[in-house]
Protein backbone atom coordinates (compact mmCIF):
# COMPACT_ATOMS: atom_id res chain seq x y z
CA UNK A 1 0.00 0.00 0.00
CA UNK A 2 1.22 3.49 -0.79
CA UNK A 3 1.82 6.07 1.87
CA UNK A 4 -1.26 8.04 0.81
CA UNK A 5 -3.57 5.18 1.76
CA UNK A 6 -4.29 3.65 -1.63
CA UNK A 7 -5.77 0.18 -1.52
CA UNK A 8 -3.26 -2.54 -2.21
CA UNK A 9 -3.85 -4.44 -5.47
CA UNK A 10 -2.86 -7.76 -3.92
CA UNK A 11 -4.20 -9.05 -0.64
CA UNK A 12 -2.94 -11.98 1.43
CA UNK A 13 -5.32 -15.00 1.50
CA UNK A 14 -5.77 -14.86 5.28
CA UNK A 15 -7.36 -11.43 4.92
CA UNK A 16 -10.59 -13.11 3.79
CA UNK A 17 -11.21 -14.54 7.27
CA UNK A 18 -9.72 -11.57 9.13
CA UNK A 19 -13.09 -9.77 9.67
CA UNK A 20 -14.64 -12.79 11.41
CA UNK A 21 -11.53 -13.40 13.51
CA UNK A 22 -11.31 -9.74 14.50
CA UNK A 23 -14.98 -9.50 15.39
CA UNK A 24 -14.93 -12.58 17.63
CA UNK A 25 -11.70 -11.57 19.38
CA UNK A 26 -12.70 -7.93 19.85
CA UNK A 27 -16.22 -8.66 21.08
CA UNK A 28 -14.97 -11.38 23.45
CA UNK A 29 -12.58 -8.85 24.92
CA UNK A 30 -15.42 -6.90 26.50
CA UNK A 31 -16.51 -9.99 28.42
CA UNK A 32 -12.97 -10.61 29.71
CA UNK A 33 -12.51 -6.91 30.45
CA UNK A 34 -15.65 -6.92 32.58
CA UNK A 35 -14.18 -9.83 34.51
CA UNK A 36 -10.74 -8.26 34.95
CA UNK A 37 -12.04 -4.91 36.20
CA UNK A 38 -13.52 -6.66 39.23
CA UNK A 39 -9.98 -7.13 40.51
CA UNK A 40 -8.08 -3.99 39.44
CA UNK A 41 -8.54 -0.26 38.95
CA UNK A 42 -9.29 0.59 35.30
CA UNK A 43 -6.18 2.49 34.22
CA UNK A 44 -3.97 0.32 36.40
CA UNK A 45 -5.37 -2.74 34.65
CA UNK A 46 -4.82 -1.07 31.26
CA UNK A 47 -1.20 -0.20 32.11
CA UNK A 48 -0.61 -3.76 33.36
CA UNK A 49 -2.06 -5.08 30.12
CA UNK A 50 0.32 -2.93 28.05
CA UNK A 51 3.28 -3.88 30.22
CA UNK A 52 2.56 -7.55 29.57
CA UNK A 53 2.22 -6.95 25.82
CA UNK A 54 5.56 -5.11 25.65
CA UNK A 55 7.24 -7.80 27.76
CA UNK A 56 5.79 -10.52 25.55
CA UNK A 57 6.82 -8.85 22.28
CA UNK A 58 10.32 -7.75 23.23
CA UNK A 59 11.69 -11.34 23.33
CA UNK A 60 10.72 -12.37 19.77
CA UNK A 61 11.64 -8.88 18.53
CA UNK A 62 15.16 -9.30 19.90
CA UNK A 63 15.32 -12.85 18.56
CA UNK A 64 14.17 -12.13 14.98
CA UNK A 65 15.61 -8.60 14.78
CA UNK A 66 13.26 -7.44 12.00
CA UNK A 67 14.41 -4.77 9.59
CA UNK A 68 13.75 -1.36 11.10
CA UNK A 69 12.20 1.54 9.23
CA UNK A 70 14.79 4.07 8.13
CA UNK A 71 12.48 7.04 7.79
CA UNK A 72 11.79 9.02 11.00
CA UNK A 73 8.30 9.72 9.68
CA UNK A 74 7.44 6.00 9.80
CA UNK A 75 8.39 5.85 13.50
CA UNK A 76 6.30 8.98 14.10
CA UNK A 77 3.25 7.48 12.37
CA UNK A 78 3.57 4.23 14.36
CA UNK A 79 3.71 6.20 17.60
CA UNK A 80 0.71 8.32 16.59
CA UNK A 81 -1.45 5.25 15.95
CA UNK A 82 -0.40 3.94 19.36
CA UNK A 83 -1.17 7.29 20.95
CA UNK A 84 -4.64 7.49 19.39
CA UNK A 85 -5.75 3.87 19.68
CA UNK A 86 -3.97 2.57 22.77
CA UNK A 87 -3.48 5.68 24.88
CA UNK A 88 -6.43 7.71 23.63
CA UNK A 89 -9.31 5.36 22.94
CA UNK A 90 -8.83 2.95 25.82
CA UNK A 91 -7.76 5.54 28.41
CA UNK A 92 -10.64 7.89 27.64
CA UNK A 93 -13.09 4.98 27.67
CA UNK A 94 -11.89 3.90 31.11
CA UNK A 95 -11.86 7.49 32.39
CA UNK A 96 -15.43 8.05 31.19
CA UNK A 97 -16.54 5.00 33.16
CA UNK A 98 -14.56 6.14 36.21
CA UNK A 99 -16.11 9.64 36.19
CA UNK A 100 -19.71 8.43 36.08
CA UNK A 101 -20.72 7.40 32.58
CA UNK A 102 -22.59 4.12 32.30
CA UNK A 103 -21.25 1.44 29.92
CA UNK A 104 -24.38 1.86 27.80
CA UNK A 105 -23.68 5.53 27.10
CA UNK A 106 -20.03 4.97 26.20
CA UNK A 107 -21.15 2.14 23.90
CA UNK A 108 -23.69 4.46 22.26
CA UNK A 109 -21.09 7.17 21.73
CA UNK A 110 -18.36 4.93 20.33
CA UNK A 111 -20.84 3.05 18.11
CA UNK A 112 -21.01 6.21 16.01
CA UNK A 113 -17.41 5.65 14.87
CA UNK A 114 -18.34 4.12 11.46
CA UNK A 115 -20.50 7.14 10.63
CA UNK A 116 -17.74 9.55 11.62
CA UNK A 117 -15.20 7.60 9.57
CA UNK A 118 -17.61 7.64 6.62
CA UNK A 119 -17.88 11.43 6.87
CA UNK A 120 -14.15 12.04 7.15
CA UNK A 121 -12.74 9.29 4.92
CA UNK A 122 -13.36 11.16 1.63
CA UNK A 123 -11.38 14.15 2.90
CA UNK A 124 -8.60 12.41 4.85
CA UNK A 125 -8.19 9.04 3.12
CA UNK A 126 -9.54 9.85 -0.34
CA UNK A 127 -12.36 7.30 -0.16
CA UNK A 128 -15.73 7.63 -1.83
CA UNK A 129 -18.71 6.53 0.25
CA UNK A 130 -21.67 5.89 -2.07
CA UNK A 131 -25.40 5.90 -1.33
CA UNK A 132 -25.63 2.13 -0.79
CA UNK A 133 -22.82 2.20 1.72
CA UNK A 134 -24.37 5.18 3.53
CA UNK A 135 -27.60 3.19 3.81
CA UNK A 136 -25.62 0.30 5.27
CA UNK A 137 -23.87 2.60 7.73
CA UNK A 138 -27.22 4.01 8.86
CA UNK A 139 -28.75 0.53 9.27
CA UNK A 140 -25.73 -0.68 11.18
CA UNK A 141 -25.66 2.22 13.61
CA UNK A 142 -29.41 1.97 14.19
CA UNK A 143 -29.15 -1.76 14.84
CA UNK A 144 -26.23 -1.32 17.26
CA UNK A 145 -28.16 1.37 19.15
CA UNK A 146 -31.19 -0.92 19.51
CA UNK A 147 -29.01 -3.70 20.94
CA UNK A 148 -27.33 -1.33 23.39
CA UNK A 149 -30.59 0.31 24.50
CA UNK A 150 -32.20 -3.08 25.08
CA UNK A 151 -29.51 -4.08 27.57
CA UNK A 152 -28.04 -0.99 29.18
CA UNK A 153 -28.88 1.48 31.89
CA UNK A 154 -28.02 4.91 30.55
CA UNK A 155 -26.76 7.74 32.74
CA UNK A 156 -24.09 10.44 32.78
CA UNK A 157 -23.10 11.78 36.18
CA UNK A 158 -20.84 14.61 35.03
CA UNK A 159 -19.98 16.72 31.95
CA UNK A 160 -16.41 15.45 32.32
CA UNK A 161 -17.59 11.87 31.77
CA UNK A 162 -19.34 12.96 28.57
CA UNK A 163 -16.19 14.77 27.42
CA UNK A 164 -14.09 11.64 27.98
CA UNK A 165 -16.61 9.58 26.00
CA UNK A 166 -16.46 11.97 23.06
CA UNK A 167 -12.66 11.99 23.21
CA UNK A 168 -12.71 8.16 23.12
CA UNK A 169 -14.83 8.30 19.95
CA UNK A 170 -12.52 10.86 18.33
CA UNK A 171 -9.42 8.87 19.30
CA UNK A 172 -10.77 5.65 17.78
CA UNK A 173 -11.79 7.49 14.61
CA UNK A 174 -8.50 9.34 14.42
CA UNK A 175 -6.45 6.17 14.85
CA UNK A 176 -8.39 4.43 12.07
CA UNK A 177 -7.98 7.31 9.62
CA UNK A 178 -4.34 7.96 10.56
CA UNK A 179 -3.45 4.32 9.85
CA UNK A 180 -5.33 4.49 6.55
CA UNK A 181 -3.72 7.75 5.46
CA UNK A 182 -0.15 7.24 6.65
CA UNK A 183 0.24 3.53 7.40
CA UNK A 184 3.06 1.69 5.63
CA UNK A 185 4.28 -1.90 5.60
CA UNK A 186 6.24 -2.39 8.83
CA UNK A 187 7.07 -5.71 10.49
CA UNK A 188 4.19 -6.49 12.89
CA UNK A 189 6.55 -7.06 15.81
CA UNK A 190 8.03 -3.59 15.40
CA UNK A 191 4.66 -1.92 14.81
CA UNK A 192 3.01 -3.52 17.85
CA UNK A 193 6.02 -2.93 20.09
CA UNK A 194 6.14 0.80 19.27
CA UNK A 195 2.39 1.28 19.62
CA UNK A 196 2.03 -0.56 22.93
CA UNK A 197 5.15 1.05 24.35
CA UNK A 198 3.52 4.39 23.53
CA UNK A 199 0.36 3.27 25.29
CA UNK A 200 2.32 2.16 28.35
CA UNK A 201 4.28 5.42 28.57
CA UNK A 202 1.01 7.37 28.69
CA UNK A 203 -1.27 5.14 30.78
CA UNK A 204 1.16 4.11 33.55
CA UNK A 205 1.83 7.68 34.80
CA UNK A 206 -1.87 8.48 34.42
CA UNK A 207 -2.84 5.48 36.56
CA UNK A 208 -0.24 6.44 39.18
CA UNK A 209 -1.57 10.01 39.29
CA UNK A 210 -5.31 9.37 39.67
CA UNK A 211 -5.76 5.84 41.04
CA UNK A 212 -4.69 3.91 44.15
CA UNK A 213 -3.50 1.24 41.65
CA UNK A 214 -5.48 -1.55 43.35
CA UNK A 215 -4.78 -5.05 42.02
CA UNK A 216 -6.05 -8.34 43.42
CA UNK A 217 -3.88 -11.16 42.05
CA UNK A 218 -6.58 -13.77 41.47
CA UNK A 219 -6.82 -16.58 38.87
CA UNK A 220 -9.67 -14.63 37.26
CA UNK A 221 -7.44 -11.58 36.87
CA UNK A 222 -4.69 -13.65 35.25
CA UNK A 223 -7.19 -15.30 32.91
CA UNK A 224 -8.67 -11.97 31.86
CA UNK A 225 -5.24 -10.44 31.42
CA UNK A 226 -3.96 -13.37 29.34
CA UNK A 227 -6.88 -13.15 26.93
CA UNK A 228 -6.73 -9.37 26.57
CA UNK A 229 -2.97 -9.40 26.02
CA UNK A 230 -2.88 -12.17 23.42
CA UNK A 231 -6.36 -12.17 21.90
CA UNK A 232 -7.08 -8.45 21.85
CA UNK A 233 -3.86 -6.52 22.11
CA UNK A 234 -1.72 -8.65 19.81
CA UNK A 235 -3.97 -10.60 17.44
CA UNK A 236 -7.11 -8.43 17.14
CA UNK A 237 -5.31 -5.09 16.85
CA UNK A 238 -2.88 -6.55 14.30
CA UNK A 239 -5.84 -7.78 12.25
CA UNK A 240 -7.58 -4.42 12.48
CA UNK A 241 -4.54 -2.45 11.31
CA UNK A 242 -3.86 -4.94 8.51
CA UNK A 243 -7.46 -4.70 7.27
CA UNK A 244 -7.28 -0.91 7.31
CA UNK A 245 -4.03 -0.93 5.31
CA UNK A 246 -5.37 -3.40 2.72
CA UNK A 247 -8.92 -2.08 2.48
CA UNK A 248 -11.09 0.96 2.94
CA UNK A 249 -11.46 2.58 6.34
CA UNK A 250 -15.24 2.97 6.07
CA UNK A 251 -15.71 -0.73 5.26
CA UNK A 252 -13.45 -1.92 8.08
CA UNK A 253 -15.09 0.44 10.58
CA UNK A 254 -18.47 -1.11 9.74
CA UNK A 255 -17.34 -4.23 11.62
CA UNK A 256 -17.93 -2.29 14.84
CA UNK A 257 -21.70 -2.50 14.12
CA UNK A 258 -21.62 -6.16 15.08
CA UNK A 259 -19.54 -5.71 18.23
CA UNK A 260 -22.54 -5.06 20.56
CA UNK A 261 -24.59 -8.00 19.15
CA UNK A 262 -21.59 -10.35 19.17
CA UNK A 263 -20.66 -9.30 22.70
CA UNK A 264 -24.24 -9.97 23.82
CA UNK A 265 -24.17 -13.45 22.28
CA UNK A 266 -20.80 -14.29 23.85
CA UNK A 267 -21.95 -12.98 27.25
CA UNK A 268 -25.08 -15.14 26.89
CA UNK A 269 -22.95 -18.26 26.35
CA UNK A 270 -20.08 -17.50 28.76
CA UNK A 271 -21.72 -15.45 31.52
CA UNK A 272 -25.32 -16.65 31.05
CA UNK A 273 -26.52 -13.06 30.62
CA UNK A 274 -30.02 -12.86 29.14
CA UNK A 275 -30.58 -11.29 25.72
CA UNK A 276 -33.69 -9.06 25.76
CA UNK A 277 -36.28 -9.66 23.06
CA UNK A 278 -35.76 -6.13 21.74
CA UNK A 279 -32.10 -6.90 20.98
CA UNK A 280 -32.80 -9.48 18.28
CA UNK A 281 -34.17 -7.09 15.61
CA UNK A 282 -31.25 -4.79 16.39
CA UNK A 283 -28.84 -7.66 15.68
CA UNK A 284 -30.53 -8.31 12.35
CA UNK A 285 -30.36 -4.63 11.37
CA UNK A 286 -26.68 -4.45 12.32
CA UNK A 287 -25.95 -7.54 10.24
CA UNK A 288 -27.88 -6.12 7.27
CA UNK A 289 -25.97 -2.85 7.55
CA UNK A 290 -22.64 -4.66 7.61
CA UNK A 291 -23.65 -6.69 4.54
CA UNK A 292 -24.48 -3.52 2.61
CA UNK A 293 -21.17 -1.91 3.51
CA UNK A 294 -18.93 -4.96 3.01
CA UNK A 295 -20.50 -6.89 0.12
CA UNK A 296 -22.53 -4.56 -2.08
CA UNK A 297 -20.38 -3.33 -4.96
CA UNK A 298 -19.36 0.27 -4.79
CA UNK A 299 -20.89 2.66 -7.33
CA UNK A 300 -18.20 4.05 -9.61
XYZ file of N, CA, C and O in Angstrom, residues 56-128:
292
model
N 5.965 -9.340 26.385
C 5.786 -10.518 25.550
C 6.395 -10.328 24.167
O 6.914 -11.277 23.570
N 6.343 -9.110 23.639
C 6.823 -8.847 22.284
C 8.326 -8.620 22.210
O 8.938 -8.859 21.160
N 8.914 -8.132 23.290
C 10.318 -7.749 23.226
C 11.219 -8.959 22.980
O 12.246 -8.848 22.296
N 10.848 -10.142 23.499
C 11.688 -11.340 23.335
C 11.757 -11.770 21.865
O 12.857 -11.911 21.309
N 10.610 -11.998 21.186
C 10.718 -12.372 19.766
C 11.296 -11.254 18.899
O 11.957 -11.527 17.896
N 11.071 -9.992 19.304
C 11.642 -8.881 18.530
C 13.165 -8.921 18.594
O 13.846 -8.733 17.580
N 13.712 -9.183 19.766
C 15.161 -9.296 19.902
C 15.696 -10.548 19.208
O 16.824 -10.562 18.705
N 14.892 -11.599 19.180
C 15.321 -12.851 18.561
C 15.364 -12.732 17.033
O 16.343 -13.094 16.388
N 14.259 -12.203 16.438
C 14.175 -12.133 14.977
C 14.860 -10.888 14.407
O 15.236 -10.873 13.244
N 14.985 -9.860 15.215
C 15.611 -8.599 14.785
C 15.104 -8.160 13.402
O 15.846 -8.122 12.428
N 13.807 -7.848 13.300
C 13.261 -7.440 11.996
C 13.889 -6.145 11.504
O 14.379 -5.336 12.296
N 13.876 -5.985 10.200
C 14.413 -4.772 9.590
C 13.651 -3.560 10.094
O 12.412 -3.532 10.080
N 14.373 -2.545 10.532
C 13.753 -1.363 11.103
C 13.513 -0.303 10.036
O 14.304 -0.177 9.095
N 12.433 0.436 10.159
C 12.200 1.540 9.225
C 13.328 2.565 9.298
O 13.832 2.867 10.379
N 13.715 3.089 8.160
C 14.791 4.072 8.129
C 14.273 5.503 8.213
O 15.000 6.400 8.635
N 13.027 5.688 7.806
C 12.478 7.039 7.793
C 11.946 7.421 9.173
O 11.148 6.673 9.759
N 12.346 8.572 9.706
C 11.792 9.023 10.996
C 10.280 9.194 10.953
O 9.608 9.026 11.973
N 9.747 9.526 9.775
C 8.298 9.720 9.679
C 7.531 8.432 9.945
O 6.426 8.462 10.487
N 8.114 7.284 9.559
C 7.441 6.000 9.804
C 7.333 5.751 11.300
O 6.286 5.330 11.811
N 8.418 6.000 12.043
C 8.386 5.853 13.500
C 7.342 6.793 14.115
O 6.625 6.410 15.045
N 7.273 8.005 13.589
C 6.298 8.975 14.101
C 4.874 8.483 13.871
O 4.021 8.566 14.772
N 4.602 7.949 12.677
C 3.247 7.484 12.374
C 2.876 6.278 13.221
O 1.731 6.144 13.668
N 3.834 5.380 13.473
C 3.566 4.234 14.360
C 3.206 4.715 15.763
O 2.253 4.218 16.377
N 3.971 5.680 16.259
C 3.712 6.199 17.601
C 2.371 6.918 17.664
O 1.656 6.835 18.671
N 1.989 7.598 16.592
C 0.714 8.319 16.589
C -0.462 7.356 16.628
O -1.462 7.605 17.319
N -0.373 6.249 15.902
C -1.452 5.254 15.953
C -1.546 4.679 17.362
O -2.642 4.496 17.910
N -0.392 4.406 17.976
C -0.402 3.936 19.361
C -0.983 4.956 20.312
O -1.739 4.617 21.230
N -0.652 6.231 20.098
C -1.166 7.293 20.954
C -2.682 7.410 20.833
O -3.390 7.553 21.838
N -3.197 7.317 19.607
C -4.637 7.494 19.387
C -5.431 6.257 19.821
O -6.445 6.382 20.525
N -4.979 5.069 19.393
C -5.750 3.867 19.685
C -5.518 3.353 21.104
O -6.473 3.104 21.850
N -4.264 3.176 21.477
C -3.970 2.571 22.771
C -4.103 3.569 23.914
O -4.822 3.334 24.883
N -3.407 4.693 23.800
C -3.479 5.685 24.877
C -4.818 6.409 24.873
O -5.469 6.538 25.911
N -5.242 6.877 23.713
C -6.434 7.714 23.633
C -7.731 6.957 23.828
O -8.469 7.189 24.791
N -8.014 6.032 22.914
C -9.312 5.362 22.936
C -9.548 4.610 24.247
O -10.572 4.804 24.921
N -8.613 3.763 24.635
C -8.833 2.948 25.824
C -8.785 3.782 27.105
O -9.600 3.591 28.016
N -7.848 4.720 27.194
C -7.759 5.539 28.407
C -9.005 6.399 28.591
O -9.557 6.476 29.696
N -9.461 7.039 27.524
C -10.644 7.888 27.640
C -11.898 7.061 27.924
O -12.797 7.512 28.645
N -11.960 5.852 27.364
C -13.091 4.977 27.669
C -13.112 4.630 29.154
O -14.152 4.727 29.823
N -11.960 4.252 29.694
C -11.893 3.897 31.110
C -12.158 5.108 31.995
O -12.823 5.005 33.028
N -11.644 6.275 31.593
C -11.861 7.486 32.388
C -13.331 7.901 32.379
O -13.847 8.410 33.382
N -14.003 7.710 31.246
C -15.430 8.052 31.189
C -16.231 7.176 32.156
O -17.157 7.648 32.818
N -15.870 5.893 32.222
C -16.539 5.002 33.164
C -16.228 5.401 34.608
O -17.107 5.384 35.475
N -14.982 5.785 34.855
C -14.561 6.142 36.209
C -15.241 7.410 36.706
O -15.533 7.558 37.893
N -15.529 8.357 35.796
C -16.111 9.641 36.189
C -17.635 9.659 36.098
O -18.237 10.729 36.169
N -18.267 8.485 35.917
C -19.712 8.432 36.079
C -20.534 8.127 34.857
O -21.763 8.202 34.914
N -19.925 7.758 33.752
C -20.718 7.398 32.584
C -21.009 5.895 32.617
O -20.119 5.098 32.914
N -22.241 5.541 32.317
C -22.588 4.123 32.296
C -22.007 3.471 31.046
O -21.777 4.121 30.026
N -21.759 2.146 31.106
C -21.245 1.444 29.920
C -22.150 1.595 28.702
O -21.670 1.632 27.564
N -23.462 1.708 28.926
C -24.376 1.865 27.801
C -24.155 3.155 27.041
O -24.218 3.184 25.807
N -23.892 4.244 27.767
C -23.684 5.525 27.098
C -22.370 5.522 26.317
O -22.315 5.987 25.169
N -21.296 4.996 26.922
C -20.027 4.971 26.198
C -20.136 4.079 24.970
O -19.552 4.367 23.916
N -20.931 2.999 25.069
C -21.149 2.142 23.903
C -21.925 2.885 22.822
O -21.630 2.762 21.627
N -22.936 3.671 23.229
C -23.693 4.461 22.260
C -22.803 5.478 21.549
O -22.893 5.669 20.334
N -21.957 6.140 22.320
C -21.092 7.171 21.734
C -20.098 6.551 20.757
O -19.966 6.997 19.613
N -19.384 5.507 21.187
C -18.358 4.933 20.326
C -18.942 4.139 19.160
O -18.241 3.905 18.172
N -20.224 3.746 19.239
C -20.838 3.049 18.109
C -21.058 3.971 16.915
O -21.373 3.502 15.819
N -20.885 5.264 17.117
C -21.011 6.210 16.012
C -19.724 6.306 15.188
O -19.664 7.049 14.210
N -18.687 5.569 15.562
C -17.405 5.652 14.867
C -17.509 5.373 13.367
O -16.907 6.095 12.569
N -18.266 4.346 12.915
C -18.339 4.122 11.463
C -18.926 5.298 10.700
O -18.493 5.597 9.583
N -19.925 5.972 11.287
C -20.499 7.142 10.631
C -19.464 8.255 10.534
O -19.308 8.906 9.491
N -18.744 8.493 11.615
C -17.736 9.553 11.616
C -16.620 9.238 10.625
O -16.139 10.136 9.912
N -16.206 7.989 10.556
C -15.200 7.598 9.570
C -15.735 7.811 8.153
O -15.024 8.294 7.269
N -17.009 7.438 7.932
C -17.606 7.644 6.622
C -17.636 9.102 6.201
O -17.443 9.433 5.027
N -17.863 9.996 7.169
C -17.884 11.426 6.867
C -16.499 11.970 6.558
O -16.335 12.828 5.679
N -15.498 11.479 7.280
C -14.150 12.039 7.154
C -13.271 11.312 6.144
O -12.290 11.895 5.656
N -13.586 10.059 5.822
C -12.742 9.286 4.922
C -12.549 9.930 3.553
O -11.441 9.902 3.014
N -13.589 10.522 2.934
C -13.357 11.161 1.633
C -12.330 12.284 1.692
O -11.573 12.493 0.737
N -12.300 13.010 2.786
C -11.381 14.145 2.900
C -9.978 13.687 3.295
O -8.977 14.108 2.711
N -9.899 12.801 4.288
C -8.601 12.414 4.848
C -7.965 11.261 4.101
O -6.756 11.266 3.834
N -8.756 10.240 3.747
C -8.194 9.037 3.125
C -8.510 8.919 1.641
O -8.107 7.951 0.999
N -9.246 9.880 1.079
C -9.544 9.849 -0.344
C -10.521 8.764 -0.750
O -10.525 8.328 -1.906
N -11.380 8.324 0.155
C -12.360 7.298 -0.161
C -13.690 7.922 -0.568
O -14.077 8.964 -0.050
N -14.383 7.222 -1.462
C -15.728 7.634 -1.832
C -16.723 6.717 -1.137
O -16.624 5.495 -1.248
